[in-house]
DNA sequence: TTAAAAAATGAATATATTTGCAAAACAAAT
DNA sequence: ATTTGTTTTGCAAATATATTCATTTTTTAA
């Protein structure tokens, strides 16, 4: 999962540092041992939905759109992950099993990440149905969920 | 005021239509009788703080950052303008006179436009002090206020 | 008004970003 | 393991955007 790792690194870097060009981002990644071309970054930045705004210093700054809730409610990774018990594909959809009572909050969390790949979610008490958008492969949704919930697949595999 | 007119037109166009490139914007402006080069648009887009985000169709879209309040409170132009009575320069600052009791709401409105040129405002009952940021010329603030409150100078001149 | 200073503009150029295409890496199924 | 199909990637080229510089326009001050 070389790409996923890079996507995560990019998200982290552009939210934490002032990135003003693909080239600058490329260098930061290199420093972390992640090598790729500027062309790949162009594609990756699009994929994660990164935008660009003028900064006050006459340059430009790349940014990740705020995920409405995640920041203000600050649901951290460590609180979200342990409640997820299983993840299975079914009929082009995904079913996530959680600890009892945790489906809604987790689905809420996923929804608020506003990923393009996910059309929506429906949550019961301990089960979430994730509905991918048309044209999105099963595999893409898995990648997407891994981004929304880093470590997810690790987590599941261990159960 | 050729430039101000263009800036206003650009703001209007990119909020109302899907603009995906400088060239596209240039054509829309031309259709409105406003001619300029791509170079000028590059500079203008920076000035008004326009950003760029990936759209779902594989392209990009220019946008104007939301002015937190203006949209949700929807203080329209027509309600704001008539309460402003005068506008004078003083010691590098600007003094705005309003109808009694209208200074605070007007200042609030200006503040929430979050213009770079304006460091802040202080409002009494019928008077607002506008404090420009260091390095901003008096003229720049006027341009800026004209953008925040379209028709402002027209309005004042008529009194 | 007129002269001087500042700001805005276009043309050309430099730089940055995106994309087509072929090769490589990866995944799925046999 | 081997084949087949899909995704990812780099390279090179195309496109889009930013900037330099010279000129024109606009503002300021006298």
Short mmCIF file of C-alpha atoms (C1' of nucleotides) in Angstrom, two decimals:
data_model
loop_
_atom_site.label_atom_id
_atom_site.label_comp_id
_atom_site.label_asym_id
_atom_site.label_seq_id
_atom_site.Cartn_x
_atom_site.Cartn_y
_atom_site.Cartn_z
CA UNK A 1 0.00 0.00 0.00
CA UNK A 2 2.57 2.51 -1.14
CA UNK A 3 0.04 4.97 -2.49
CA UNK A 4 -2.20 5.06 0.54
CA UNK A 5 0.80 5.76 2.70
CA UNK A 6 1.73 8.65 0.45
CA UNK A 7 -1.80 10.05 0.43
CA UNK A 8 -1.84 10.06 4.20
CA UNK A 9 1.54 11.71 4.34
CA UNK A 10 0.40 14.38 1.91
CA UNK A 11 -2.72 15.10 3.94
CA UNK A 12 -0.64 15.45 7.06
CA UNK A 13 1.96 17.67 5.47
CA UNK A 14 -0.37 20.12 3.80
CA UNK A 15 -2.45 20.60 6.92
CA UNK A 16 0.56 21.05 9.18
CA UNK A 17 2.95 22.98 6.99
CA UNK A 18 2.80 25.74 4.45
CA UNK A 19 3.06 24.05 1.10
CA UNK A 20 3.23 26.43 -1.81
CA UNK A 21 3.98 24.15 -4.75
CA UNK A 22 4.13 20.55 -5.85
CA UNK A 23 7.87 20.79 -5.80
CA UNK A 24 7.93 21.90 -2.17
CA UNK A 25 5.65 19.02 -1.26
CA UNK A 26 7.85 16.62 -3.16
CA UNK A 27 10.83 17.67 -1.06
CA UNK A 28 8.96 17.26 2.21
CA UNK A 29 7.94 13.77 1.17
CA UNK A 30 11.45 12.91 0.14
CA UNK A 31 12.61 13.91 3.61
CA UNK A 32 10.19 11.31 4.95
CA UNK A 33 11.57 8.70 2.60
CA UNK A 34 8.70 8.90 0.15
CA UNK A 35 9.82 9.40 -3.42
CA UNK A 36 7.61 10.26 -6.37
CA UNK A 37 7.35 12.65 -9.27
CA UNK A 38 5.54 15.94 -9.42
CA UNK A 39 3.06 14.40 -11.87
CA UNK A 40 2.01 11.90 -9.26
CA UNK A 41 1.51 14.66 -6.74
CA UNK A 42 -0.72 16.52 -9.15
CA UNK A 43 -2.90 13.41 -9.39
CA UNK A 44 -2.81 12.71 -5.68
CA UNK A 45 -3.67 16.25 -4.65
CA UNK A 46 -6.71 16.08 -6.86
CA UNK A 47 -7.70 12.76 -5.37
CA UNK A 48 -7.63 13.97 -1.79
CA UNK A 49 -9.49 17.10 -2.82
CA UNK A 50 -6.75 19.55 -1.97
CA UNK A 51 -7.36 23.15 -3.00
CA UNK A 52 -5.15 26.17 -3.40
CA UNK A 53 -5.57 29.67 -1.98
CA UNK A 54 -3.57 32.86 -2.25
CA UNK A 55 -1.62 33.52 0.91
CA UNK A 56 -0.80 36.95 2.27
CA UNK A 57 2.85 36.71 1.24
CA UNK A 58 2.21 36.83 -2.48
CA UNK A 59 2.38 33.09 -2.94
CA UNK A 60 -0.12 30.28 -2.86
CA UNK A 61 -0.91 27.67 -0.26
CA UNK A 62 -2.37 24.22 -0.70
CA UNK A 63 -5.00 23.15 1.81
CA UNK A 64 -7.41 20.39 2.67
CA UNK A 65 -11.06 21.42 2.97
CA UNK A 66 -12.25 21.35 6.56
CA UNK A 67 -14.11 18.21 7.42
CA UNK A 68 -16.96 20.06 9.06
CA UNK A 69 -17.16 18.09 12.23
CA UNK A 70 -14.00 16.14 12.70
CA UNK A 71 -11.97 19.13 13.70
CA UNK A 72 -14.48 20.84 15.95
CA UNK A 73 -15.58 17.66 17.65
CA UNK A 74 -12.04 16.36 17.44
CA UNK A 75 -12.85 12.70 17.35
CA UNK A 76 -9.34 11.34 17.45
CA UNK A 77 -8.15 8.26 15.64
CA UNK A 78 -7.58 6.35 18.84
CA UNK A 79 -11.14 6.75 20.01
CA UNK A 80 -12.74 5.75 16.76
CA UNK A 81 -10.80 2.72 15.70
CA UNK A 82 -11.18 0.33 18.63
CA UNK A 83 -14.95 0.29 18.28
CA UNK A 84 -14.81 -1.20 14.81
CA UNK A 85 -14.98 -4.97 14.90
CA UNK A 86 -15.40 -6.10 11.34
CA UNK A 87 -15.71 -5.02 7.75
CA UNK A 88 -17.22 -7.15 5.01
CA UNK A 89 -18.09 -6.63 1.38
CA UNK A 90 -21.62 -7.51 0.33
CA UNK A 91 -23.38 -6.89 -2.95
CA UNK A 92 -21.21 -3.94 -3.88
CA UNK A 93 -21.82 -2.42 -0.47
CA UNK A 94 -19.79 -2.53 2.73
CA UNK A 95 -20.96 -3.63 6.13
CA UNK A 96 -19.10 -2.41 9.17
CA UNK A 97 -19.69 -4.02 12.55
CA UNK A 98 -19.02 -1.96 15.65
CA UNK A 99 -19.32 -2.32 19.39
CA UNK A 100 -22.98 -2.04 20.48
CA UNK A 101 -24.26 1.53 20.32
CA UNK A 102 -21.30 2.79 18.32
CA UNK A 103 -22.62 2.53 14.79
CA UNK A 104 -24.23 5.94 14.63
CA UNK A 105 -21.31 7.95 15.89
CA UNK A 106 -18.93 6.10 13.63
CA UNK A 107 -21.16 6.56 10.60
CA UNK A 108 -21.51 10.21 11.50
CA UNK A 109 -17.77 10.47 11.58
CA UNK A 110 -17.41 8.82 8.17
CA UNK A 111 -20.14 10.99 6.66
CA UNK A 112 -18.49 14.13 7.83
CA UNK A 113 -15.30 13.28 6.06
CA UNK A 114 -17.32 13.92 2.91
CA UNK A 115 -15.40 11.51 0.72
CA UNK A 116 -16.43 11.54 -2.89
CA UNK A 117 -16.28 7.75 -3.08
CA UNK A 118 -19.03 7.30 -0.51
CA UNK A 119 -22.60 8.12 -1.48
CA UNK A 120 -23.85 7.71 2.05
CA UNK A 121 -24.18 5.52 5.12
CA UNK A 122 -26.99 4.00 7.13
CA UNK A 123 -26.38 3.02 10.72
CA UNK A 124 -28.28 0.83 13.17
CA UNK A 125 -27.07 0.12 16.67
CA UNK A 126 -23.94 -1.86 15.92
CA UNK A 127 -23.94 -2.08 12.12
CA UNK A 128 -23.19 0.43 9.40
CA UNK A 129 -24.00 0.06 5.76
CA UNK A 130 -21.63 2.05 3.55
CA UNK A 131 -23.00 2.82 0.09
CA UNK A 132 -20.36 3.59 -2.52
CA UNK A 133 -21.13 5.98 -5.30
CA UNK A 134 -21.78 4.52 -8.75
CA UNK A 135 -18.62 3.79 -10.68
CA UNK A 136 -16.50 3.42 -7.56
CA UNK A 137 -14.93 -0.02 -7.25
CA UNK A 138 -15.04 -2.01 -4.09
CA UNK A 139 -11.33 -1.67 -3.84
CA UNK A 140 -11.51 2.11 -4.09
CA UNK A 141 -13.91 2.24 -1.17
CA UNK A 142 -11.53 0.19 0.91
CA UNK A 143 -8.71 2.60 0.12
CA UNK A 144 -11.03 5.46 0.94
CA UNK A 145 -12.03 3.99 4.29
CA UNK A 146 -8.39 3.35 5.10
CA UNK A 147 -7.83 7.06 4.58
CA UNK A 148 -10.79 8.08 6.69
CA UNK A 149 -9.87 5.60 9.41
CA UNK A 150 -6.12 5.07 9.22
CA UNK A 151 -5.09 1.62 10.39
CA UNK A 152 -8.54 0.19 9.81
CA UNK A 153 -7.48 -2.89 7.88
CA UNK A 154 -4.64 -3.59 10.30
CA UNK A 155 -7.18 -3.38 13.07
CA UNK A 156 -9.61 -5.81 11.47
CA UNK A 157 -6.95 -8.28 10.48
CA UNK A 158 -5.90 -8.55 14.12
CA UNK A 159 -9.36 -9.67 15.28
CA UNK B 1 -12.82 52.87 -11.87
CA UNK B 2 -12.26 50.29 -14.54
CA UNK B 3 -10.48 47.84 -12.29
CA UNK B 4 -12.99 47.90 -9.47
CA UNK B 5 -15.73 47.20 -11.92
CA UNK B 6 -13.81 44.21 -13.20
CA UNK B 7 -13.09 42.90 -9.71
CA UNK B 8 -16.77 43.04 -8.88
CA UNK B 9 -17.65 41.30 -12.11
CA UNK B 10 -15.11 38.56 -11.41
CA UNK B 11 -16.46 38.02 -7.91
CA UNK B 12 -19.96 37.75 -9.26
CA UNK B 13 -19.02 35.40 -12.07
CA UNK B 14 -16.98 32.94 -10.06
CA UNK B 15 -19.59 32.66 -7.35
CA UNK B 16 -22.45 32.20 -9.77
CA UNK B 17 -20.88 30.14 -12.52
CA UNK B 18 -18.44 27.29 -12.80
CA UNK B 19 -15.19 28.85 -13.82
CA UNK B 20 -12.43 26.37 -14.49
CA UNK B 21 -9.67 28.51 -15.95
CA UNK B 22 -8.50 32.07 -16.48
CA UNK B 23 -9.35 31.69 -20.12
CA UNK B 24 -12.95 30.74 -19.35
CA UNK B 25 -13.26 33.71 -17.03
CA UNK B 26 -11.80 35.97 -19.66
CA UNK B 27 -14.51 34.94 -22.11
CA UNK B 28 -17.31 35.50 -19.61
CA UNK B 29 -15.97 38.98 -18.94
CA UNK B 30 -15.68 39.71 -22.62
CA UNK B 31 -19.35 38.80 -23.00
CA UNK B 32 -20.07 41.51 -20.44
CA UNK B 33 -17.98 43.99 -22.38
CA UNK B 34 -14.98 43.78 -20.07
CA UNK B 35 -11.75 43.10 -21.89
CA UNK B 36 -8.45 42.19 -20.31
CA UNK B 37 -5.61 39.72 -20.61
CA UNK B 38 -5.03 36.50 -18.74
CA UNK B 39 -2.15 38.14 -16.91
CA UNK B 40 -4.49 40.69 -15.42
CA UNK B 41 -6.88 37.98 -14.33
CA UNK B 42 -4.09 36.12 -12.59
CA UNK B 43 -3.34 39.26 -10.62
CA UNK B 44 -6.98 40.06 -9.95
CA UNK B 45 -7.87 36.58 -8.78
CA UNK B 46 -5.06 36.75 -6.28
CA UNK B 47 -6.22 40.14 -5.10
CA UNK B 48 -9.76 39.07 -4.37
CA UNK B 49 -8.47 35.96 -2.66
CA UNK B 50 -9.97 33.47 -5.07
CA UNK B 51 -8.96 29.86 -4.54
CA UNK B 52 -9.16 26.75 -6.65
CA UNK B 53 -10.59 23.34 -5.77
CA UNK B 54 -10.86 20.08 -7.66
CA UNK B 55 -14.39 19.48 -8.88
CA UNK B 56 -15.96 16.06 -9.26
CA UNK B 57 -15.71 16.16 -13.03
CA UNK B 58 -11.95 15.92 -13.18
CA UNK B 59 -11.42 19.63 -13.57
CA UNK B 60 -10.87 22.52 -11.23
CA UNK B 61 -13.16 25.29 -10.05
CA UNK B 62 -12.31 28.76 -8.87
CA UNK B 63 -14.16 30.00 -5.83
CA UNK B 64 -14.40 32.85 -3.39
CA UNK B 65 -13.94 31.93 0.28
CA UNK B 66 -17.21 32.15 2.19
CA UNK B 67 -17.58 35.34 4.17
CA UNK B 68 -18.68 33.58 7.33
CA UNK B 69 -21.60 35.76 8.19
CA UNK B 70 -22.67 37.65 5.13
CA UNK B 71 -24.31 34.66 3.55
CA UNK B 72 -26.00 33.19 6.59
CA UNK B 73 -27.24 36.50 7.91
CA UNK B 74 -27.81 37.66 4.35
CA UNK B 75 -27.39 41.33 4.95
CA UNK B 76 -28.21 42.52 1.46
CA UNK B 77 -26.62 45.45 -0.28
CA UNK B 78 -29.80 47.47 -0.25
CA UNK B 79 -30.19 47.27 3.49
CA UNK B 80 -26.61 48.17 4.26
CA UNK B 81 -25.88 51.00 1.94
CA UNK B 82 -28.53 53.58 2.77
CA UNK B 83 -27.41 53.78 6.38
CA UNK B 84 -23.97 55.06 5.43
CA UNK B 85 -23.89 58.84 5.41
CA UNK B 86 -20.28 59.81 5.02
CA UNK B 87 -16.75 58.56 4.64
CA UNK B 88 -13.68 60.61 5.44
CA UNK B 89 -9.95 59.95 5.60
CA UNK B 90 -8.19 60.93 8.78
CA UNK B 91 -4.65 60.25 9.87
CA UNK B 92 -4.29 57.18 7.71
CA UNK B 93 -7.54 55.84 9.07
CA UNK B 94 -11.08 56.02 7.76
CA UNK B 95 -14.11 57.35 9.53
CA UNK B 96 -17.53 56.20 8.43
CA UNK B 97 -20.65 58.01 9.59
CA UNK B 98 -23.88 56.08 9.69
CA UNK B 99 -27.47 56.64 10.72
CA UNK B 100 -27.79 56.59 14.54
CA UNK B 101 -27.52 53.10 15.95
CA UNK B 102 -26.21 51.59 12.72
CA UNK B 103 -22.47 51.73 13.28
CA UNK B 104 -22.11 48.39 15.02
CA UNK B 105 -24.02 46.30 12.54
CA UNK B 106 -22.24 47.93 9.64
CA UNK B 107 -18.84 47.42 11.21
CA UNK B 108 -19.78 43.84 11.94
CA UNK B 109 -20.63 43.41 8.32
CA UNK B 110 -17.32 44.86 7.17
CA UNK B 111 -15.36 42.76 9.65
CA UNK B 112 -16.96 39.61 8.45
CA UNK B 113 -15.85 40.20 4.92
CA UNK B 114 -12.38 39.52 6.26
CA UNK B 115 -10.56 41.71 3.82
CA UNK B 116 -6.81 41.58 4.06
CA UNK B 117 -6.53 45.33 3.70
CA UNK B 118 -8.45 46.04 6.89
CA UNK B 119 -6.78 45.34 10.21
CA UNK B 120 -9.96 45.99 12.16
CA UNK B 121 -12.81 48.34 12.98
CA UNK B 122 -14.14 50.09 16.07
CA UNK B 123 -17.75 51.20 16.15
CA UNK B 124 -19.64 53.60 18.38
CA UNK B 125 -23.28 54.45 17.87
CA UNK B 126 -23.12 56.24 14.56
CA UNK B 127 -19.41 56.26 13.76
CA UNK B 128 -17.01 53.58 12.62
CA UNK B 129 -13.25 53.80 12.63
CA UNK B 130 -11.68 51.60 9.98
CA UNK B 131 -8.05 50.72 10.64
CA UNK B 132 -6.07 49.72 7.57
CA UNK B 133 -3.28 47.20 7.86
CA UNK B 134 0.30 48.51 7.73
CA UNK B 135 1.53 49.01 4.21
CA UNK B 136 -1.94 49.46 2.78
CA UNK B 137 -2.48 52.81 1.13
CA UNK B 138 -5.47 54.94 1.76
CA UNK B 139 -6.49 54.44 -1.78
CA UNK B 140 -6.34 50.67 -1.44
CA UNK B 141 -8.71 50.80 1.50
CA UNK B 142 -11.16 52.82 -0.53
CA UNK B 143 -11.04 50.26 -3.30
CA UNK B 144 -11.47 47.56 -0.73
CA UNK B 145 -14.50 49.22 0.84
CA UNK B 146 -16.01 49.73 -2.57
CA UNK B 147 -15.75 45.98 -3.02
CA UNK B 148 -17.24 45.21 0.36
CA UNK B 149 -20.00 47.76 -0.11
CA UNK B 150 -20.60 48.11 -3.84
CA UNK B 151 -21.81 51.55 -4.80
CA UNK B 152 -20.46 53.12 -1.64
CA UNK B 153 -18.70 56.04 -3.24
CA UNK B 154 -21.62 56.73 -5.55
CA UNK B 155 -23.81 56.78 -2.46
CA UNK B 156 -21.64 59.24 -0.56
CA UNK B 157 -21.13 61.55 -3.49
CA UNK B 158 -24.89 61.97 -3.80
CA UNK B 159 -25.28 63.29 -0.25
"C1'" DT C 1 -3.73 72.72 -15.41
"C1'" DT C 2 0.88 70.43 -15.19
"C1'" DA C 3 4.64 67.66 -13.33
"C1'" DA C 4 5.79 63.82 -10.58
"C1'" DA C 5 4.60 59.49 -8.46
"C1'" DA C 6 1.99 55.34 -8.16
"C1'" DA C 7 -0.84 51.84 -10.05
"C1'" DA C 8 -2.56 49.07 -13.77
"C1'" DT C 9 -1.96 46.78 -18.04
"C1'" DG C 10 -0.37 43.90 -22.08
"C1'" DA C 11 3.09 41.27 -24.47
"C1'" DA C 12 6.30 38.05 -23.98
"C1'" DT C 13 8.45 34.91 -21.11
"C1'" DA C 14 9.17 31.89 -17.20
"C1'" DT C 15 7.28 28.81 -14.21
"C1'" DA C 16 3.97 25.56 -12.49
"C1'" DT C 17 0.51 22.15 -13.19
"C1'" DT C 18 -1.91 18.72 -15.82
"C1'" DT C 19 -2.28 14.92 -19.08
"C1'" DG C 20 -1.42 11.23 -22.79
"C1'" DC C 21 0.87 7.32 -23.21
"C1'" DA C 22 3.69 3.34 -22.42
"C1'" DA C 23 5.88 0.72 -18.89
"C1'" DA C 24 5.81 -1.24 -14.38
"C1'" DA C 25 3.54 -2.80 -10.21
"C1'" DC C 26 -0.15 -4.93 -8.30
"C1'" DA C 27 -4.35 -7.90 -7.73
"C1'" DA C 28 -7.54 -11.53 -9.11
"C1'" DA C 29 -8.52 -15.74 -11.04
"C1'" DT C 30 -7.23 -19.81 -13.02
"C1'" DA D 1 3.15 -20.12 -10.71
"C1'" DT D 2 0.93 -17.97 -14.91
"C1'" DT D 3 -2.15 -15.36 -17.18
"C1'" DT D 4 -5.30 -11.48 -17.37
"C1'" DG D 5 -7.07 -7.26 -16.10
"C1'" DT D 6 -6.60 -3.09 -13.30
"C1'" DT D 7 -4.15 0.55 -11.05
"C1'" DT D 8 -0.20 3.32 -10.47
"C1'" DT D 9 3.70 5.64 -12.13
"C1'" DG D 10 7.28 8.28 -14.70
"C1'" DC D 11 8.50 10.62 -18.71
"C1'" DA D 12 7.67 13.95 -22.02
"C1'" DA D 13 4.60 17.04 -23.93
"C1'" DA D 14 0.67 20.13 -23.53
"C1'" DT D 15 -1.63 23.38 -21.07
"C1'" DA D 16 -2.45 26.72 -17.56
"C1'" DT D 17 -0.82 30.20 -14.54
"C1'" DA D 18 2.45 33.67 -12.77
"C1'" DT D 19 5.89 37.24 -13.46
"C1'" DT D 20 9.08 40.57 -15.68
"C1'" DC D 21 9.54 44.57 -18.01
"C1'" DA D 22 8.19 48.47 -20.70
"C1'" DT D 23 4.31 51.35 -21.46
"C1'" DT D 24 0.07 53.62 -20.47
"C1'" DT D 25 -3.23 55.21 -17.36
"C1'" DT D 26 -4.59 57.11 -13.17
"C1'" DT D 27 -3.82 59.64 -8.95
"C1'" DT D 28 -1.58 63.19 -6.13
"C1'" DA D 29 0.26 67.46 -5.14
"C1'" DA D 30 1.58 71.77 -6.44
#
